[in-house]
CSV table of C-alpha atoms in Angstrom, one decimal:
chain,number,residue,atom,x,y,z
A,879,UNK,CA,130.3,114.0,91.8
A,880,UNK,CA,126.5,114.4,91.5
A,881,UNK,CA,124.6,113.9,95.1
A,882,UNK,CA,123.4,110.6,95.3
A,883,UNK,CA,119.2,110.7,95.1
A,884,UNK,CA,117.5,109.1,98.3
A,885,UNK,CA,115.1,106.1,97.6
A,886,UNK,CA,113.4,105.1,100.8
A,887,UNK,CA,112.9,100.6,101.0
A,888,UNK,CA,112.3,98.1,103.1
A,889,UNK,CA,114.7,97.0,106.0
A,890,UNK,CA,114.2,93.0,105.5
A,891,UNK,CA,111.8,90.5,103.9
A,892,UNK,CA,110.6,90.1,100.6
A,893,UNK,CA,109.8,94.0,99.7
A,894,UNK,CA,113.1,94.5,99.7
A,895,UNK,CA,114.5,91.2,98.2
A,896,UNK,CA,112.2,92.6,95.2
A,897,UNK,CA,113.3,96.1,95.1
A,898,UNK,CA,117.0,94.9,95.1
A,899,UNK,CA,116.5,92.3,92.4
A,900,UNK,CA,114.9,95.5,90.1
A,901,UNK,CA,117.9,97.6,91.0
A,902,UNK,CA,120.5,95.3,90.0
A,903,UNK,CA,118.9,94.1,86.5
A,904,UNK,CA,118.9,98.2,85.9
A,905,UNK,CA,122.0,99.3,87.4
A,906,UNK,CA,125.3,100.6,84.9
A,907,UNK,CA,127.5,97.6,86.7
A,908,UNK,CA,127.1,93.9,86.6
A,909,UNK,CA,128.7,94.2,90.0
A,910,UNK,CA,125.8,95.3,91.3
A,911,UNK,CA,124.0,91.7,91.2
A,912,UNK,CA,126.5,90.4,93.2
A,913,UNK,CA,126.4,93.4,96.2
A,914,UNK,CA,122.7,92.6,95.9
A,915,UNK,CA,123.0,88.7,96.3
A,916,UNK,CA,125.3,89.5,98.8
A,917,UNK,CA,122.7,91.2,100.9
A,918,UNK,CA,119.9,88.9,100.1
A,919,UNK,CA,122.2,86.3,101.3
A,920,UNK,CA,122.9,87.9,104.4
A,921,UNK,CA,119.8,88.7,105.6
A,922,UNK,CA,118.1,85.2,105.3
A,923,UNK,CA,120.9,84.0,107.2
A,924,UNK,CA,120.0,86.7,109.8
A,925,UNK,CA,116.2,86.0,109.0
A,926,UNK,CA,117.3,82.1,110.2
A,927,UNK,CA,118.6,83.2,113.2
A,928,UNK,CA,116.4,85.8,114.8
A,929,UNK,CA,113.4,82.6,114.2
A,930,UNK,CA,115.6,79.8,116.3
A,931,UNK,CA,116.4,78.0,112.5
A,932,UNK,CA,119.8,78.6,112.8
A,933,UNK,CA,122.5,78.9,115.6
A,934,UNK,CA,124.7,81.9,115.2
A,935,UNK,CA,128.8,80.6,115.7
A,936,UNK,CA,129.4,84.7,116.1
A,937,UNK,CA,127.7,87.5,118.3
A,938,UNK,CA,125.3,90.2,116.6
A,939,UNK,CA,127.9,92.9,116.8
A,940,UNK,CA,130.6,90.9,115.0
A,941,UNK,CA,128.7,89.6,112.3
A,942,UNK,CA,127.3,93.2,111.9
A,943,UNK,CA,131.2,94.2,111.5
A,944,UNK,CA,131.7,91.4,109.1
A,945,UNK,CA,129.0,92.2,106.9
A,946,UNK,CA,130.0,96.6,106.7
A,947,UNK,CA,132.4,97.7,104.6
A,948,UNK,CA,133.8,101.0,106.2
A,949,UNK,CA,136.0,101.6,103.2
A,950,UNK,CA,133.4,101.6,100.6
A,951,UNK,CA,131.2,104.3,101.0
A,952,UNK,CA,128.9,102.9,98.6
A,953,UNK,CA,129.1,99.5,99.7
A,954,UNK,CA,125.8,97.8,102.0
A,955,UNK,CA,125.2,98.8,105.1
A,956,UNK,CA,123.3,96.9,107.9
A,957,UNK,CA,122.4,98.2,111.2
A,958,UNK,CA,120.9,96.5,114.6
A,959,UNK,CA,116.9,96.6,115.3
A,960,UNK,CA,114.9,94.8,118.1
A,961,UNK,CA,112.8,92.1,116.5
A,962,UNK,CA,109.0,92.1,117.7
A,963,UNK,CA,109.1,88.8,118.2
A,964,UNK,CA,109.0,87.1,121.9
A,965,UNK,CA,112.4,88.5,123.7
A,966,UNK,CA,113.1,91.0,121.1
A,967,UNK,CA,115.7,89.6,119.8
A,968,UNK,CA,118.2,92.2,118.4
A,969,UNK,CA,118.1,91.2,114.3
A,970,UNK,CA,120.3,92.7,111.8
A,971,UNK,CA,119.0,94.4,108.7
A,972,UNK,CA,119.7,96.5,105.5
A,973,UNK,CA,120.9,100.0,106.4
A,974,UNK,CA,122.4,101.5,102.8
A,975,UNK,CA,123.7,101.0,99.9
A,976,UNK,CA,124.7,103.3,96.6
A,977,UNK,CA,124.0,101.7,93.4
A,978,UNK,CA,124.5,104.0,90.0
A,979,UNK,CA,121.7,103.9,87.3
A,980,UNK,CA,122.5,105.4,83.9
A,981,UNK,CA,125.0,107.5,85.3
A,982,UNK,CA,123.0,108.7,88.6
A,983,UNK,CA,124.1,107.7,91.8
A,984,UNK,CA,121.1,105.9,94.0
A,985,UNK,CA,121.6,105.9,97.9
A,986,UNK,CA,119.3,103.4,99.1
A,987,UNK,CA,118.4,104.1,102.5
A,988,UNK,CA,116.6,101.5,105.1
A,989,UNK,CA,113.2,102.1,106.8
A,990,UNK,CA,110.9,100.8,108.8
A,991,UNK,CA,107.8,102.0,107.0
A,992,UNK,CA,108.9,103.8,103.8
A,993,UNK,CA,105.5,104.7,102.6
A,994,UNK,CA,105.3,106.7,106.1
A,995,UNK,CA,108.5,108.7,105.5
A,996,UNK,CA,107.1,109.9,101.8
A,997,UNK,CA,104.4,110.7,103.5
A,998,UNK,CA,106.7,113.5,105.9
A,999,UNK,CA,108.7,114.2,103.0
A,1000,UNK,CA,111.5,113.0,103.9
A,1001,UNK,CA,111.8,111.3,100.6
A,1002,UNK,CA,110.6,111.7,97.0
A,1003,UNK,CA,110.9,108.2,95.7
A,1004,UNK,CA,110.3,104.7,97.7
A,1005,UNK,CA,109.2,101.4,97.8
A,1006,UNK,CA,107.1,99.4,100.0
A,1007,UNK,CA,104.2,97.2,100.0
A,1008,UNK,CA,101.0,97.9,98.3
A,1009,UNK,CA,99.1,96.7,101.3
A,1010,UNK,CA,100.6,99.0,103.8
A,1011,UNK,CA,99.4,102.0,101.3
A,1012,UNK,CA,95.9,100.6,101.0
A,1013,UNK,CA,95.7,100.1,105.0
A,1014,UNK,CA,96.8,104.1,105.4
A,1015,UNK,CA,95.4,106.4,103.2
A,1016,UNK,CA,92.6,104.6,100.6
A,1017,UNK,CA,89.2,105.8,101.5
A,1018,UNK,CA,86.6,102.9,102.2
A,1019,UNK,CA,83.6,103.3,99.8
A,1020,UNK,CA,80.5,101.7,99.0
A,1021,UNK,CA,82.7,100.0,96.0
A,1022,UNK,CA,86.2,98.0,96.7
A,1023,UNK,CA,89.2,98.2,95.1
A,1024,UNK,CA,90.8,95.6,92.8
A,1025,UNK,CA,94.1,96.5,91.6
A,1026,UNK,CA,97.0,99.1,92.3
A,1027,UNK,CA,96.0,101.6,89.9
A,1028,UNK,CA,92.8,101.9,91.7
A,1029,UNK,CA,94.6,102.9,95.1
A,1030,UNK,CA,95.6,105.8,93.4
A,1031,UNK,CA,91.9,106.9,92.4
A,1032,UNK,CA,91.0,106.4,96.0
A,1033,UNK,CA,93.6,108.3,97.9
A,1034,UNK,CA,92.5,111.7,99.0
A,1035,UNK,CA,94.9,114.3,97.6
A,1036,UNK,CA,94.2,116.7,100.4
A,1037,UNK,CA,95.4,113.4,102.7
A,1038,UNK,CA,98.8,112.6,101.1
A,1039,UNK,CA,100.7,113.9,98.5
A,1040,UNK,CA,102.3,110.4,97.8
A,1041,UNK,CA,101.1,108.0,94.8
A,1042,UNK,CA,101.6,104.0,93.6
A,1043,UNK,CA,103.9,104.8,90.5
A,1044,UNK,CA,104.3,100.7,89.5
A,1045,UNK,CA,104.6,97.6,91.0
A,1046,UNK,CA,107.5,95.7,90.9
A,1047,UNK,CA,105.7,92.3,89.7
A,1048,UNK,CA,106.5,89.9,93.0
A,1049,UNK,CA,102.9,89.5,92.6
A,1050,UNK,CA,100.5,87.4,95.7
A,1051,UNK,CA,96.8,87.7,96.2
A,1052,UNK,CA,94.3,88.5,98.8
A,1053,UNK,CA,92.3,85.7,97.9
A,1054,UNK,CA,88.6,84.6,98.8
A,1055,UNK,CA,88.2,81.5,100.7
A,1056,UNK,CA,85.7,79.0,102.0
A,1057,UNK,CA,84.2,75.5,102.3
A,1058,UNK,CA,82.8,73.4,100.1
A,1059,UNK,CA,79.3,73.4,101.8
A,1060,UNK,CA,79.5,77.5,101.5
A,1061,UNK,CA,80.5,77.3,98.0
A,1062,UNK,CA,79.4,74.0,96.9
A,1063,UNK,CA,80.3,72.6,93.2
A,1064,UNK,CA,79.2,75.5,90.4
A,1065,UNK,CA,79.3,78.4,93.1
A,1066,UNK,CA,81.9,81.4,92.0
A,1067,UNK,CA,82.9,82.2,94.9
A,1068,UNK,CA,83.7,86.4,94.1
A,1069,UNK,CA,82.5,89.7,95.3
A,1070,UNK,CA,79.3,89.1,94.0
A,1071,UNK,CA,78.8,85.9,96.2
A,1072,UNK,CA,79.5,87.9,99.1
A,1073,UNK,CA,76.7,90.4,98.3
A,1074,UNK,CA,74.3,87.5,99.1
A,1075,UNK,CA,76.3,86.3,102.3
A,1076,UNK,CA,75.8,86.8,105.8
A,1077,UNK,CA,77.7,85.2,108.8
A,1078,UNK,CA,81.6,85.1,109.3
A,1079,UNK,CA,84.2,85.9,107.9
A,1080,UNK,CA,87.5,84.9,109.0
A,1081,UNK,CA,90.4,87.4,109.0
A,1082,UNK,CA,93.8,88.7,110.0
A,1083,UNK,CA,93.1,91.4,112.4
A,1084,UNK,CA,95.8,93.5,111.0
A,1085,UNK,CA,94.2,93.2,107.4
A,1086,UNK,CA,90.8,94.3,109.0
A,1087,UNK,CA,91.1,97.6,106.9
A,1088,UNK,CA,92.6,96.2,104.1
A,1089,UNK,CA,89.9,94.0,103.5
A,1090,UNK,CA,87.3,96.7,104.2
A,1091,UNK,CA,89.0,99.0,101.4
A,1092,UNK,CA,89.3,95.9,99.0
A,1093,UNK,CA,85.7,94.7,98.8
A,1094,UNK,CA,83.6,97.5,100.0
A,1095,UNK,CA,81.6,98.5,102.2
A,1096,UNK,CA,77.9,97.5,100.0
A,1097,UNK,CA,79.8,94.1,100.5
A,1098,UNK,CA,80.5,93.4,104.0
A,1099,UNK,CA,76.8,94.7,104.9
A,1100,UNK,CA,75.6,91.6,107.1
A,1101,UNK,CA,79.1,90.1,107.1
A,1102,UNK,CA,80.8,89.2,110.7
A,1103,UNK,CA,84.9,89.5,111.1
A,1104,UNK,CA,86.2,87.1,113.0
A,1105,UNK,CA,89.7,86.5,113.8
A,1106,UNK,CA,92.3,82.9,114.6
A,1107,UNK,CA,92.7,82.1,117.9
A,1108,UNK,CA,96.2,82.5,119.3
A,1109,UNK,CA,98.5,80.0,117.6
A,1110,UNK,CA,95.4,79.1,115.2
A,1111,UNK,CA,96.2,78.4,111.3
A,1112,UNK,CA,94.7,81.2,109.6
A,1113,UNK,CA,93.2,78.4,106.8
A,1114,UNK,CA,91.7,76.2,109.8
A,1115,UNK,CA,90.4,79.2,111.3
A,1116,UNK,CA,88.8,79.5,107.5
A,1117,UNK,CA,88.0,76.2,107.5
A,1118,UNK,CA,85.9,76.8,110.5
A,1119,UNK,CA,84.5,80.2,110.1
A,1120,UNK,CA,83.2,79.1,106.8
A,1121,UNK,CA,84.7,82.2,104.6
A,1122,UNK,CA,87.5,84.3,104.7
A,1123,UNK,CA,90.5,86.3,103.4
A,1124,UNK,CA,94.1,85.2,102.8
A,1125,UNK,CA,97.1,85.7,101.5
A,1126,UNK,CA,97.8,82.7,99.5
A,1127,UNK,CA,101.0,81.8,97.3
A,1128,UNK,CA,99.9,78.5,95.9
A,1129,UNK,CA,96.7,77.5,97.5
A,1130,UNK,CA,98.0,74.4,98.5
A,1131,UNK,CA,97.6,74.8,102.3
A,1132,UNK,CA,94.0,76.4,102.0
A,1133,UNK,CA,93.3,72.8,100.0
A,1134,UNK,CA,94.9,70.9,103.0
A,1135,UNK,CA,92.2,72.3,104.7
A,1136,UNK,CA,89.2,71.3,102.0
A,1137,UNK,CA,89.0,75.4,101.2
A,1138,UNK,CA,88.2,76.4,98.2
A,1139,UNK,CA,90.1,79.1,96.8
A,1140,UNK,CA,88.0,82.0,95.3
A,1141,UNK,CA,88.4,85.3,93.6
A,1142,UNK,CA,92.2,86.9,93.4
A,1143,UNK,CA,91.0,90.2,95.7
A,1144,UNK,CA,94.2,92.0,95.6
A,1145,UNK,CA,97.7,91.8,94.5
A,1146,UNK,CA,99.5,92.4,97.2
A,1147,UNK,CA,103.1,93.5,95.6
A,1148,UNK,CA,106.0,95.7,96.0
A,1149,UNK,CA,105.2,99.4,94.7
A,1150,UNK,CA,107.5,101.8,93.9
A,1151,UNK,CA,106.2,105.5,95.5
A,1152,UNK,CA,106.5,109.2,94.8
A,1153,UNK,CA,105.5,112.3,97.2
A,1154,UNK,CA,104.4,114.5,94.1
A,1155,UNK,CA,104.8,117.6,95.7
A,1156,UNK,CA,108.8,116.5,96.3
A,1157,UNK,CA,109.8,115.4,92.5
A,1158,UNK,CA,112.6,117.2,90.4
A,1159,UNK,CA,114.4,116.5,87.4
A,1160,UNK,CA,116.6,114.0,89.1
A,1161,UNK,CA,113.8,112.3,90.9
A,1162,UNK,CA,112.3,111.5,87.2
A,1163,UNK,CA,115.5,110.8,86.0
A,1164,UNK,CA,115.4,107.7,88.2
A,1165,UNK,CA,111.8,106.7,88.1
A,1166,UNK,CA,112.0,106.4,84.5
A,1167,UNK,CA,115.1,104.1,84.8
A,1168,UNK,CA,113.3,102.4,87.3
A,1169,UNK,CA,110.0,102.0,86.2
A,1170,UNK,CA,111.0,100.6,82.3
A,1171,UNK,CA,109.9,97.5,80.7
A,1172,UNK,CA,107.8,97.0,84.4
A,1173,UNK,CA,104.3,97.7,82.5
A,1174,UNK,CA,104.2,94.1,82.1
A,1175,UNK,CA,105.1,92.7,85.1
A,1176,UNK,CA,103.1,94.4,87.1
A,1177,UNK,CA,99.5,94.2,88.3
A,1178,UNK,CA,99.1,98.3,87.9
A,1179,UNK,CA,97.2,98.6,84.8
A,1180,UNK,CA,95.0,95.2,85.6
């Protein structure tokens, strides 16, 4: 039997959900889409839990035997982690799982920061999200950076040997926000806007380098972060500050909060990775399989 080729994903959330939804509509069986609503299934249910939604009849360790299938090697996999929420709650997430595309066998393997293990080389291929690479290894510059295939023209190749290959299309935006008074009726409120602005911007502080690599650094000159208050909606801290950066689905909160929603930043999607110094035959083998008919989905070539 030919070795199964490692592909780094996600552990939970909806970088995975998107990576298993690609594997099943490419994979040789139509049993796949099953395993993968199986797991899908199984991990909102554990998603529930771990935030107080839903009250577990079972203990952690018994639904984690439950849900494992020692006598199918290729069959999911889940595994325990400590949740970072308050109490660190013990949460159960994907582990493993062995899928076969055109005749290859595909050992998906669970990690908490893919990108990070491509970047060791302890994988050739992986997925994870586009946001995480940007935050890493994208060098700020006087210009920002508006779509994926621009990551890749911004990542030092004497940094990291790894590179966005495509997105997988589960496409939401970094999106500019403000009030009506900043951008009254007629203003386009864009990157150009916010070369004329000064004063505050409200943030994430976790996106603090994201959004310095997204608009650039010619941008942000007299610009402010500031941050929600413990507990603070991020859109009424918007709403307050006067401008800011979100990650918006619909826009319908921001407009519960009289924001106007602004230029589409960033995609913020699900990428699939390579470490370019680690690919063999096999390795394009599966990116290919992978990676076909995505060209439209995806915000890559944007």
């Amino acid at each position: 039997m030919t070795e199964p080729v490692p592909v780094a994903v996600p552990r939970k959330g909806r970088p995975l959900e998107a990576v298993l939804e690609r594997v099943a509509a490419v994979a040789d069986t139509e049993d796949a889409e099953a395993t993968v609503d199986q797991v899908t299934s199984v991990l909102r249910y554990e998603k529930a839990i771990t935030k107080g939604e839903q009250a577990a009849e079972k203990g952690s360790y018994e639904r984690l035997a439950e849900y494992s299938a020692p006598a199918d090697p290729t069959g999911p996999e889940f595994t325990l982690l400590r949740d970072d929420r308050e109490g660190k709650p013990r949460r159960i997430v994907f582990d493993s799982l062995t899928v076969a595309l055109d005749g290859t066998p595909v050992h998906l393997v669970g990690r908490e920061e893919p990108f990070r293990a491509l970047r060791t080389h302890e994988f050739a291929l992986g997925f994870d999200a586009a946001d995480l690479v940007l935050e890493e290894v994208v060098s700020l510059g006087p210009e920002g950076v508006s779509n994926l295939a621009g990551v890749n023209e911004r990542i030092d190749p004497t940094e990291s040997d790894v590179r966005v290959v495509t997105g997988l299309g589960d496409t939401v935006y970094h999106t500019l926000l403000g009030t009506p008074e900043i951008a009254p009726s007629g203003t386009e409120l864009d990157r150009e806007f916010l070369t004329e602005y000064e004063g505050p911007m409200c943030i994430s502080p976790r996106y603090e380098r994201l959004v310095e690599a997204v608009l650039g650094m010619d941008a942000l000159e007299g610009i402010e972060f500031v941050y929600p208050e413990n507990g603070q909606e991020e859109e009424a801290a918007i709403a307050e500050a006067g401008v800011g950066v979100y990650l918006t689905v619909t826009g319908n909160t921001a407009r519960d909060h009289g924001l106007v929603l602004g230029e589409q930043l960033f995609p913020s999607e699900t990428v699939l990775l390579e470490n370019t110094a680690e690919v063999d035959a096999g390795i394009e083998t599966v990116r290919s399989i992978i990676t076909g008919g995505l060209r439209e989905q995806t915000e890559l070539w944007a």
